[in-house]
Coordinates of C-alpha atoms in Angstrom, one line a residue:
Chain A
X1 CA 38.2 0.7 27.5
X2 CA 39.0 3.8 25.6
X3 CA 36.9 6.8 26.7
X4 CA 36.0 9.6 24.4
X5 CA 38.7 11.8 25.9
X6 CA 41.1 9.1 27.1
X7 CA 43.0 6.7 24.9
X8 CA 44.2 3.4 26.0
X9 CA 47.6 3.2 27.7
X10 CA 50.6 3.1 25.4
X11 CA 54.1 4.5 25.6
X12 CA 56.6 5.5 22.9
X13 CA 60.3 6.0 23.3
X14 CA 62.4 7.9 20.8
X15 CA 66.2 7.7 20.7
X16 CA 68.7 8.3 18.0
X17 CA 66.2 8.0 15.1
X18 CA 64.6 4.8 16.3
X19 CA 61.3 4.5 18.1
X20 CA 60.1 1.8 20.5
X21 CA 56.5 1.4 21.4
X22 CA 55.0 -0.4 24.4
X23 CA 51.5 -1.8 23.8
X24 CA 49.0 -0.6 21.2
X25 CA 45.4 -0.6 22.2
X26 CA 42.7 0.5 19.9
X27 CA 43.2 4.1 18.8
X28 CA 46.9 4.3 19.5
X29 CA 47.7 5.4 16.0
X30 CA 45.2 8.3 16.4
X31 CA 46.7 9.3 19.8
X32 CA 50.1 9.2 18.2
X33 CA 48.9 11.5 15.4
X34 CA 47.4 13.9 17.8
X35 CA 50.8 14.3 19.3
X36 CA 52.4 14.7 15.9
X37 CA 54.6 11.7 16.3
X38 CA 55.3 9.5 13.3
X39 CA 54.8 5.7 13.5
X40 CA 57.3 5.1 10.7
X41 CA 60.5 4.9 12.8
X42 CA 59.0 2.3 15.2
X43 CA 61.5 -0.5 14.9
X44 CA 60.3 -2.4 18.0
X45 CA 57.0 -3.0 19.7
X46 CA 56.9 -4.5 23.2
X47 CA 53.7 -6.2 24.3
X48 CA 53.1 -6.5 28.0
X49 CA 50.3 -9.1 27.6
X50 CA 47.5 -10.1 25.3
X51 CA 44.5 -8.3 26.7
X52 CA 42.8 -6.5 23.8
X53 CA 43.2 -3.0 25.4
X54 CA 47.0 -3.5 24.8
X55 CA 47.0 -5.1 21.4
X56 CA 43.8 -4.3 19.4
X57 CA 45.4 -1.2 17.8
X58 CA 48.1 -3.3 16.2
X59 CA 46.5 -3.9 12.8
X60 CA 45.7 -0.2 12.3
X61 CA 49.1 0.9 13.5
X62 CA 50.9 -1.5 11.2
X63 CA 48.8 -0.4 8.2
X64 CA 49.6 3.2 9.1
X65 CA 53.3 2.4 9.1
X66 CA 52.8 0.7 5.7
X67 CA 51.1 3.8 4.4
X68 CA 54.1 5.8 5.5
X69 CA 56.2 3.6 3.2
X70 CA 58.2 1.9 5.9
X71 CA 60.2 -0.9 4.4
X72 CA 62.5 -1.9 7.4
X73 CA 61.5 -5.0 9.3
X74 CA 59.5 -4.5 12.5
X75 CA 60.2 -6.6 15.6
X76 CA 57.4 -7.4 18.1
X77 CA 58.6 -8.7 21.4
X78 CA 56.1 -10.2 23.9
X79 CA 55.0 -13.1 26.0
X80 CA 54.8 -16.7 24.7
X81 CA 52.1 -16.6 22.0
X82 CA 53.3 -13.4 20.3
X83 CA 53.9 -15.4 17.1
X84 CA 50.3 -16.6 17.0
X85 CA 49.1 -13.1 17.9
X86 CA 51.1 -11.6 15.1
X87 CA 49.6 -14.1 12.7
X88 CA 46.1 -12.9 13.8
X89 CA 47.1 -9.3 13.3
X90 CA 48.5 -10.1 9.9
X91 CA 45.2 -11.7 8.9
X92 CA 43.5 -8.4 9.6
X93 CA 46.4 -6.4 8.0
X94 CA 47.9 -8.7 5.5
X95 CA 49.5 -6.4 3.0
X96 CA 52.5 -4.5 4.5
X97 CA 55.6 -3.3 2.6
X98 CA 57.8 -4.4 5.5
X99 CA 58.6 -7.7 7.3
X100 CA 57.2 -8.4 10.8
X101 CA 59.0 -10.6 13.2
X102 CA 57.7 -12.0 16.5
X103 CA 60.1 -12.7 19.4
X104 CA 58.7 -14.5 22.4
X105 CA 60.1 -13.8 25.8
X106 CA 61.5 -16.8 27.6
X107 CA 61.4 -17.3 31.3
X108 CA 60.9 -14.7 34.0
X109 CA 63.4 -12.2 32.7
X110 CA 65.1 -11.6 29.3
X111 CA 67.3 -9.0 27.9
X112 CA 67.2 -7.5 24.3
X113 CA 69.3 -4.9 22.6
X114 CA 67.5 -2.9 19.9
X115 CA 69.0 0.1 18.2
X116 CA 70.5 1.6 21.4
X117 CA 67.6 0.5 23.6
X118 CA 68.6 -2.0 26.2
X119 CA 65.4 -3.7 27.1
X120 CA 64.8 -6.0 30.1
X121 CA 61.5 -7.8 30.1
X122 CA 60.6 -9.1 33.5
X123 CA 57.6 -11.1 34.5
X124 CA 55.0 -9.5 36.8
X125 CA 51.7 -10.8 38.3
X126 CA 48.6 -10.3 36.2
X127 CA 45.6 -12.5 35.5
X128 CA 47.4 -13.8 32.4
X129 CA 51.1 -14.0 31.5
X130 CA 52.4 -10.4 31.6
X131 CA 55.7 -8.6 31.5
X132 CA 56.9 -5.2 32.6
X133 CA 59.8 -3.5 30.8
X134 CA 62.9 -1.7 31.9
X135 CA 64.3 0.4 29.1
X136 CA 67.8 1.8 29.3
X137 CA 70.0 3.9 27.2
X138 CA 73.6 3.2 28.2
X139 CA 76.3 5.8 28.1
X140 CA 79.9 5.0 27.5
X141 CA 82.8 6.6 29.5
X142 CA 84.4 9.9 28.6
X143 CA 87.7 10.0 26.7
X144 CA 90.4 10.4 29.4
X145 CA 93.6 12.1 28.3
X146 CA 95.4 11.4 31.6
X147 CA 94.5 7.8 31.4
X148 CA 95.7 7.5 27.8
X149 CA 99.0 9.1 28.7
X150 CA 99.5 7.0 31.7
X151 CA 98.9 3.9 29.7
X152 CA 101.5 5.1 27.1
X153 CA 99.0 5.0 24.2
X154 CA 100.5 6.7 21.1
X155 CA 98.6 9.8 20.0
X156 CA 97.7 8.3 16.6
X157 CA 95.8 5.5 18.3
X158 CA 93.6 7.7 20.5
X159 CA 90.9 8.2 17.8
X160 CA 90.3 4.5 16.9
X161 CA 90.5 3.4 20.5
X162 CA 87.9 6.1 21.4
X163 CA 85.7 4.7 18.7
X164 CA 85.8 1.3 20.5
X165 CA 88.3 -0.4 18.3
X166 CA 91.1 -2.6 19.6
X167 CA 94.5 -1.9 17.9
X168 CA 97.6 -4.0 17.5
X169 CA 100.6 -1.6 17.2
X170 CA 104.3 -2.3 17.4
X171 CA 103.7 -5.7 19.0
X172 CA 101.4 -4.3 21.7
X173 CA 97.6 -4.6 22.0
X174 CA 95.8 -1.4 22.8
X175 CA 92.2 -1.6 24.1
X176 CA 89.5 1.1 24.4
X177 CA 89.5 1.0 28.2
X178 CA 93.1 2.5 28.0
X179 CA 91.7 5.8 26.9
X180 CA 88.1 5.7 28.0
X181 CA 86.9 6.2 31.6
X182 CA 84.2 4.0 33.3
X183 CA 80.7 3.8 31.8
X184 CA 78.7 6.9 32.9
X185 CA 75.2 6.9 34.2
X186 CA 72.7 6.4 31.4
X187 CA 68.9 6.7 31.3
X188 CA 66.5 4.3 32.8
X189 CA 62.8 4.1 32.5
X190 CA 60.6 1.4 33.9
X191 CA 57.1 0.7 32.6
X192 CA 54.7 -1.4 34.6
X193 CA 51.0 -1.8 34.2
X194 CA 48.6 -4.7 34.7
X195 CA 50.2 -6.3 37.7
X196 CA 50.1 -6.5 41.4
X197 CA 52.9 -4.6 43.1
X198 CA 55.5 -7.4 43.2
X199 CA 58.9 -6.6 44.7
X200 CA 60.7 -7.2 41.3
X201 CA 59.2 -4.0 40.0
X202 CA 60.9 -1.9 42.7
X203 CA 64.2 -3.8 42.1
X204 CA 64.1 -3.2 38.4
X205 CA 63.1 0.5 38.9
X206 CA 65.9 1.1 41.4
X207 CA 66.9 4.8 40.9
X208 CA 65.2 5.0 37.5
X209 CA 64.8 8.4 35.9
X210 CA 61.2 7.7 35.3
X211 CA 58.8 5.1 36.6
X212 CA 55.6 4.7 34.7
X213 CA 53.1 2.7 36.7
X214 CA 49.5 1.9 36.6
X215 CA 46.9 3.4 38.9
X216 CA 43.8 1.4 38.4
X217 CA 42.1 3.3 41.3
X218 CA 43.0 6.3 43.2
X219 CA 43.0 4.8 46.7
X220 CA 42.8 1.4 48.4
X221 CA 39.1 1.5 49.0
X222 CA 38.5 -1.0 46.2
X223 CA 41.7 -2.9 46.9
X224 CA 39.8 -6.2 46.8
X225 CA 38.8 -5.5 43.2
X226 CA 42.3 -4.4 42.3
X227 CA 43.7 -7.6 43.9
X228 CA 41.2 -9.9 42.2
X229 CA 41.8 -8.4 38.7
X230 CA 45.6 -8.2 39.4
X231 CA 46.1 -4.5 39.1
X232 CA 47.8 -1.9 41.3
X233 CA 46.3 1.3 42.8
X234 CA 47.8 4.7 43.0
X235 CA 49.1 4.3 46.6
X236 CA 50.6 0.9 45.7
X237 CA 52.5 2.3 42.8
X238 CA 53.6 5.3 44.8
X239 CA 54.9 2.9 47.4
X240 CA 57.0 1.1 44.8
X241 CA 58.4 4.4 43.6
X242 CA 59.3 5.3 47.1
X243 CA 61.1 2.0 47.7
X244 CA 62.9 2.2 44.3
X245 CA 63.9 5.8 45.0
X246 CA 63.1 6.8 41.4
X247 CA 63.4 10.4 40.2
X248 CA 59.8 10.7 38.9
X249 CA 56.6 8.7 38.9
X250 CA 53.9 8.9 36.3
X251 CA 50.5 7.3 36.9
X252 CA 48.6 5.8 33.9
X253 CA 46.3 3.0 33.0
X254 CA 43.3 4.2 35.0
X255 CA 40.1 2.2 35.2
X256 CA 37.3 3.5 33.0
X257 CA 35.4 4.1 36.3
X258 CA 38.3 6.1 37.7
X259 CA 37.4 9.5 36.1
X260 CA 39.4 12.0 38.1
X261 CA 42.9 10.8 38.9
X262 CA 44.1 14.3 39.7
X263 CA 41.8 14.3 42.8
X264 CA 43.9 11.6 44.4
X265 CA 47.4 12.9 43.5
X266 CA 47.9 14.8 46.8
X267 CA 47.4 11.6 48.8
X268 CA 49.8 9.8 46.5
X269 CA 52.4 12.5 46.9
X270 CA 52.4 11.9 50.7
X271 CA 53.9 8.5 49.8
X272 CA 56.0 9.6 46.9
X273 CA 56.3 13.4 46.2
X274 CA 57.4 13.6 42.6
X275 CA 54.3 11.9 41.1
X276 CA 52.2 13.0 38.2
X277 CA 48.6 11.8 37.3
X278 CA 49.3 11.8 33.6
X279 CA 46.8 12.7 30.8
X280 CA 46.9 11.7 27.2
X281 CA 49.9 13.1 25.3
X282 CA 52.2 13.5 28.3
X283 CA 55.8 13.5 27.2
X284 CA 59.2 14.5 28.4
X285 CA 62.8 14.6 27.1
X286 CA 65.2 13.0 29.5
X287 CA 68.8 14.2 28.9
X288 CA 71.9 12.5 30.1
X289 CA 73.3 13.9 33.3
X290 CA 75.8 16.7 32.9
X291 CA 79.3 15.5 33.4
Chain B
X1 CA 42.9 6.2 8.0
X2 CA 41.1 7.7 11.0
X3 CA 41.9 11.3 11.5
X4 CA 41.9 13.1 14.9
X5 CA 38.4 14.5 14.2
X6 CA 37.1 11.9 11.7
X7 CA 36.4 8.3 12.6
X8 CA 36.5 5.5 10.0
X9 CA 33.3 4.8 8.1
X10 CA 30.7 2.7 9.8
X11 CA 26.9 2.6 10.0
X12 CA 24.5 1.4 12.6
X13 CA 20.9 0.6 12.1
X14 CA 18.5 0.3 15.1
X15 CA 15.0 -1.3 14.7
X16 CA 12.7 -2.9 17.2
X17 CA 15.4 -3.5 19.9
X18 CA 18.0 -5.0 17.6
X19 CA 21.0 -3.2 16.1
X20 CA 22.9 -4.0 13.0
X21 CA 26.3 -2.6 12.2
X22 CA 28.0 -2.3 8.9
X23 CA 31.8 -2.4 9.2
X24 CA 33.9 -1.6 12.3
X25 CA 37.2 0.2 11.6
X26 CA 39.5 1.2 14.4
X27 CA 37.8 3.4 16.9
X28 CA 34.2 2.5 16.0
X29 CA 33.4 1.6 19.6
X30 CA 34.5 5.1 20.7
X31 CA 32.5 6.9 17.9
X32 CA 29.5 4.9 19.0
X33 CA 30.0 5.9 22.6
X34 CA 30.3 9.6 21.6
X35 CA 26.9 9.2 20.1
X36 CA 25.6 7.6 23.2
X37 CA 24.6 4.4 21.4
X38 CA 25.0 1.1 23.1
X39 CA 26.9 -1.8 21.3
X40 CA 25.1 -4.4 23.4
X41 CA 22.0 -4.8 21.1
X42 CA 24.2 -5.4 18.0
X43 CA 23.0 -8.8 16.8
X44 CA 24.4 -8.6 13.3
X45 CA 27.6 -7.1 11.9
X46 CA 27.9 -6.9 8.1
X47 CA 31.4 -6.6 6.6
X48 CA 31.8 -5.0 3.2
X49 CA 35.3 -6.3 2.7
X50 CA 38.5 -7.1 4.6
X51 CA 40.5 -3.9 4.4
X52 CA 41.6 -3.0 7.9
X53 CA 39.8 0.4 7.9
X54 CA 36.6 -1.6 7.9
X55 CA 37.4 -4.4 10.4
X56 CA 40.3 -3.5 12.7
X57 CA 37.8 -2.2 15.3
X58 CA 36.1 -5.6 15.7
X59 CA 38.2 -6.9 18.6
X60 CA 37.7 -3.8 20.7
X61 CA 34.0 -3.7 19.8
X62 CA 33.4 -7.3 20.7
X63 CA 35.1 -6.8 24.0
X64 CA 33.0 -3.8 24.7
X65 CA 29.9 -5.9 24.0
X66 CA 31.3 -8.5 26.4
X67 CA 31.8 -5.9 29.1
X68 CA 28.2 -4.9 28.6
X69 CA 27.3 -8.4 29.6
X70 CA 25.9 -9.4 26.3
X71 CA 25.1 -13.1 26.2
X72 CA 23.1 -13.5 23.0
X73 CA 25.0 -14.8 20.0
X74 CA 26.4 -12.4 17.4
X75 CA 26.3 -13.1 13.7
X76 CA 29.0 -11.6 11.4
X77 CA 28.1 -11.7 7.7
X78 CA 30.7 -10.9 5.2
X79 CA 32.6 -12.1 2.1
X80 CA 34.3 -15.5 1.7
X81 CA 36.9 -15.6 4.4
X82 CA 34.8 -14.1 7.2
X83 CA 35.3 -17.3 9.2
X84 CA 39.0 -17.0 9.1
X85 CA 38.8 -13.3 9.9
X86 CA 36.6 -14.0 12.9
X87 CA 39.1 -16.5 14.1
X88 CA 41.8 -13.9 13.9
X89 CA 39.6 -11.4 15.8
X90 CA 38.9 -14.0 18.4
X91 CA 42.7 -14.5 18.9
X92 CA 42.9 -10.9 19.9
X93 CA 39.6 -11.0 21.8
X94 CA 39.3 -14.6 23.0
X95 CA 37.2 -14.3 26.1
X96 CA 33.6 -13.2 25.3
X97 CA 30.5 -14.1 27.2
X98 CA 28.6 -14.7 23.9
X99 CA 28.9 -16.9 20.9
X100 CA 30.2 -15.4 17.6
X101 CA 29.0 -16.9 14.3
X102 CA 30.5 -16.2 10.9
X103 CA 28.3 -16.4 7.7
X104 CA 30.1 -16.1 4.4
X105 CA 28.1 -14.6 1.5
X106 CA 27.9 -16.9 -1.5
X107 CA 27.8 -15.7 -5.1
X108 CA 27.0 -12.2 -6.3
X109 CA 23.9 -11.6 -4.3
X110 CA 22.4 -13.2 -1.2
X111 CA 19.5 -12.4 1.1
X112 CA 19.5 -12.7 4.9
X113 CA 16.6 -12.1 7.4
X114 CA 17.8 -10.9 10.8
X115 CA 15.5 -9.7 13.5
X116 CA 13.3 -7.7 11.1
X117 CA 16.1 -6.5 9.0
X118 CA 15.9 -7.8 5.4
X119 CA 19.4 -7.7 4.1
X120 CA 20.6 -8.1 0.6
X121 CA 24.3 -8.3 0.1
X122 CA 25.3 -7.6 -3.5
X123 CA 28.8 -7.7 -5.0
X124 CA 30.4 -4.5 -6.1
X125 CA 33.7 -3.7 -7.7
X126 CA 36.6 -3.0 -5.4
X127 CA 40.3 -4.0 -5.4
X128 CA 39.3 -7.1 -3.4
X129 CA 36.0 -9.0 -3.0
X130 CA 33.6 -6.5 -1.7
X131 CA 29.8 -6.2 -1.1
X132 CA 27.4 -3.4 -0.6
X133 CA 24.2 -3.8 1.4
X134 CA 20.5 -3.1 0.9
X135 CA 18.7 -3.0 4.3
X136 CA 15.0 -3.1 4.3
X137 CA 12.3 -3.1 6.9
X138 CA 9.2 -4.6 5.4
X139 CA 5.7 -3.4 6.4
X140 CA 2.8 -5.7 6.3
X141 CA -0.6 -4.7 5.0
X142 CA -3.3 -3.1 7.1
X143 CA -6.1 -5.0 8.6
X144 CA -9.0 -4.6 6.2
X145 CA -12.5 -4.9 7.6
X146 CA -14.2 -4.8 4.3
X147 CA -12.0 -7.5 2.9
X148 CA -12.6 -9.7 5.9
X149 CA -16.4 -9.3 5.6
X150 CA -16.3 -9.9 1.9
X151 CA -14.4 -13.1 2.4
X152 CA -16.9 -14.2 5.0
X153 CA -14.3 -14.5 7.8
X154 CA -16.0 -15.2 11.2
X155 CA -15.4 -12.4 13.7
X156 CA -13.6 -14.7 16.1
X157 CA -10.9 -15.5 13.5
X158 CA -10.0 -11.9 12.7
X159 CA -7.5 -11.7 15.5
X160 CA -5.4 -14.8 14.8
X161 CA -5.5 -14.2 11.0
X162 CA -4.3 -10.6 11.6
X163 CA -1.4 -12.1 13.6
X164 CA -0.5 -14.1 10.5
X165 CA -1.9 -17.5 11.6
X166 CA -3.7 -19.8 9.2
X167 CA -6.8 -21.2 10.8
X168 CA -9.0 -24.3 10.0
X169 CA -12.5 -23.6 11.0
X170 CA -15.7 -25.5 10.3
X171 CA -14.0 -27.3 7.4
X172 CA -12.7 -24.2 5.8
X173 CA -9.1 -22.8 5.7
X174 CA -8.8 -19.2 6.5
X175 CA -5.5 -17.4 5.6
X176 CA -4.2 -14.0 6.7
X177 CA -4.5 -12.5 3.2
X178 CA -8.3 -12.7 3.7
X179 CA -8.2 -10.0 6.3
X180 CA -5.0 -8.1 5.5
X181 CA -4.4 -5.7 2.6
X182 CA -1.4 -5.7 0.4
X183 CA 2.1 -5.2 1.8
X184 CA 2.7 -1.5 2.4
X185 CA 5.8 0.4 1.5
X186 CA 8.6 -0.3 4.0
X187 CA 11.9 1.4 4.5
X188 CA 14.9 0.9 2.3
X189 CA 18.5 2.0 2.9
X190 CA 21.4 1.2 0.6
X191 CA 25.0 1.4 1.8
X192 CA 27.8 1.4 -0.7
X193 CA 31.4 2.2 -0.1
X194 CA 34.7 1.0 -1.6
X195 CA 33.5 0.4 -5.1
X196 CA 33.4 1.8 -8.6
X197 CA 29.9 3.1 -9.5
X198 CA 28.6 -0.1 -11.0
X199 CA 24.9 -0.2 -12.3
X200 CA 23.9 -2.8 -9.7
X201 CA 24.1 -0.1 -7.0
X202 CA 21.6 2.1 -8.7
X203 CA 19.3 -0.9 -9.3
X204 CA 19.5 -1.9 -5.6
X205 CA 19.0 1.6 -4.4
X206 CA 16.0 2.2 -6.6
X207 CA 13.7 4.6 -4.8
X208 CA 15.5 4.0 -1.5
X209 CA 14.7 6.3 1.5
X210 CA 18.4 6.8 2.0
X211 CA 21.4 6.0 -0.1
X212 CA 24.7 6.1 1.8
X213 CA 27.6 6.2 -0.6
X214 CA 31.3 6.9 -0.6
X215 CA 32.9 10.1 -1.8
X216 CA 36.5 9.4 -1.9
X217 CA 37.2 12.7 -3.6
X218 CA 35.0 15.8 -4.1
X219 CA 35.3 16.0 -7.9
X220 CA 36.6 14.0 -10.8
X221 CA 39.9 15.7 -11.1
X222 CA 41.6 12.6 -9.5
X223 CA 39.3 10.2 -11.3
X224 CA 42.3 8.1 -12.4
X225 CA 43.3 7.5 -8.8
X226 CA 39.7 6.8 -7.8
X227 CA 39.5 4.3 -10.7
X228 CA 42.8 2.6 -10.0
X229 CA 41.9 2.2 -6.2
X230 CA 38.3 1.2 -7.1
X231 CA 36.5 4.0 -5.3
X232 CA 33.8 6.4 -6.3
X233 CA 33.8 10.2 -6.2
X234 CA 31.2 12.6 -5.0
X235 CA 29.9 13.3 -8.6
X236 CA 29.8 9.5 -9.3
X237 CA 27.8 8.7 -6.3
X238 CA 25.5 11.6 -6.9
X239 CA 24.9 10.3 -10.4
X240 CA 23.9 6.9 -9.0
X241 CA 21.5 8.6 -6.6
X242 CA 19.9 10.5 -9.5
X243 CA 19.5 7.4 -11.5
X244 CA 18.1 5.4 -8.6
X245 CA 15.7 8.3 -7.7
X246 CA 16.5 7.9 -4.0
X247 CA 14.9 10.3 -1.5
X248 CA 18.2 11.3 0.2
X249 CA 21.9 10.8 -0.4
X250 CA 24.6 10.8 2.3
X251 CA 28.3 11.0 1.3
X252 CA 30.8 9.3 3.5
X253 CA 34.1 7.4 3.4
X254 CA 36.3 10.4 2.4
X255 CA 39.9 10.0 1.5
X256 CA 42.2 11.2 4.4
X257 CA 43.5 13.8 1.8
X258 CA 39.9 15.0 1.2
X259 CA 39.6 17.4 4.1
X260 CA 36.6 19.6 3.2
X261 CA 33.8 17.6 1.6
X262 CA 31.3 20.5 2.4
X263 CA 33.1 22.6 -0.2
X264 CA 32.1 20.2 -3.0
X265 CA 28.5 19.7 -2.0
X266 CA 27.0 22.5 -4.1
X267 CA 28.4 20.9 -7.3
X268 CA 27.2 17.5 -6.2
X269 CA 23.7 18.9 -5.6
X270 CA 23.6 20.0 -9.2
X271 CA 23.6 16.3 -10.0
X272 CA 21.4 15.2 -7.1
X273 CA 19.9 17.9 -5.0
X274 CA 19.1 16.2 -1.7
X275 CA 22.6 15.3 -0.8
X276 CA 24.5 15.7 2.4
X277 CA 28.3 15.7 3.1
X278 CA 28.0 13.8 6.4
X279 CA 30.2 14.3 9.4
X280 CA 30.8 11.9 12.3
X281 CA 27.7 11.1 14.3
X282 CA 25.2 11.9 11.5
X283 CA 21.9 10.1 12.2
X284 CA 18.3 10.2 11.3
X285 CA 15.1 8.4 12.2
X286 CA 13.2 7.2 9.2
X287 CA 9.5 6.6 9.9
X288 CA 7.1 4.5 7.8
X289 CA 5.0 6.5 5.4
X290 CA 1.8 7.8 6.8
X291 CA -1.1 5.7 5.6

């Protein structure tokens, strides 16, 4: 439930002019506006599952994007049933100046490439079919003069090869790997709410730059309730972060009855030190590593 | 569009333990909570029309009512298509502990009685099929001793007759009107947004206690835009209030571009003096007349 000072959980990624949004509960468009972020460049919406606190904001959000004169198609990726859900949303928001496309995830894990975002949807364990998402930005290798010289690549081919083109020249085939070093470390964020702490989450989040995870409660006192509703607590998410050796952990998706997450953060930091009990509007820019 | 400090337009009536809500844009449940009003006793929701700023909050609202353990059925009255709309809403909010019923208004005017609310839906002039609502609380006559004596009603029948029962006694039929005076003035509120100022509105609002009307803009400078989108301006609504001789007028449903309604209220009061440029959370208790 949204609370007067706490919006529903949603997460937006912005990279290279394209935005990607995970989930859109009621009020997401307002929270976005409070942050000063435009909904217009959202090319992809990922849905974790179909509980209304994750989707009821879609009609309003789509209309807002329409009001911003978006004309490019929008892709909504989610569990089986996303097509039917999108039809329901379009009944409420029928007139949009852009096309909407539903893509339903197949199986336990599926990969999608969207405008530079490498997306892995992986199934987690909630009361209904639910996915978490690994979002990566890949980073190509650096141009390597020594490598190019060693491979005997003519100077005039360096530029097209660096751009990723394969070139036939004087009877020889030149490929980009002749001038470009190995792929460098990119950026990895894993987003996981509405699930029990299954091992796949730690595997997917392995060495992630940022791990965003739910904290339905602050401790394990109500662990039975967390288990029966298929959520994870702050200590459980911290334990996943520790196992995955992520750089940073953000807690989110608090129960409406869990009013003071900050009071539990010290205990969570004993399990995983670099943890933050986020509030609305939390955001960070993650740069590529220096190299 | 909801703005960070301005929710979408919605109106709740509370009478005798039953609540009635007109429209539910995105965030209505949060606005309601800010006011400390419970969604649980909402037995009736009236929809003016199907633009998303009036309906996109329904899935979240219904879920909130479910979370509050409501079990009584909920009736949603609206234009033709309300059944289809409710199906879409139920796709987003499928699991509710109460039944939801859709009632589609037929023709240009229709009357409904719901838990003491006498509701008249009347068609207005918007870009799509749209209704305004007259909500009345009727007030029966007073028990009239003189009348009862004059009609020769035996003392022992006064009580059942006063309760509205018709009684056969000693071969005679006694009816409530023998002991009860004429119906007294009740309460009348008319709610009208998303329409051009058609004469029916003034007719329905005749001598209303409260007339709630839209003010898309503060003056008639942008009257062409108001006309083309089928809305009414502050002066237009004030003129309807003047013609209807209502007791009080509340402006609402401002354009997102109309940021300071209070700056235009003096001009509106030259047309109709008892006018208020409402803000979120405005509420009033309307008592029956003393008598």
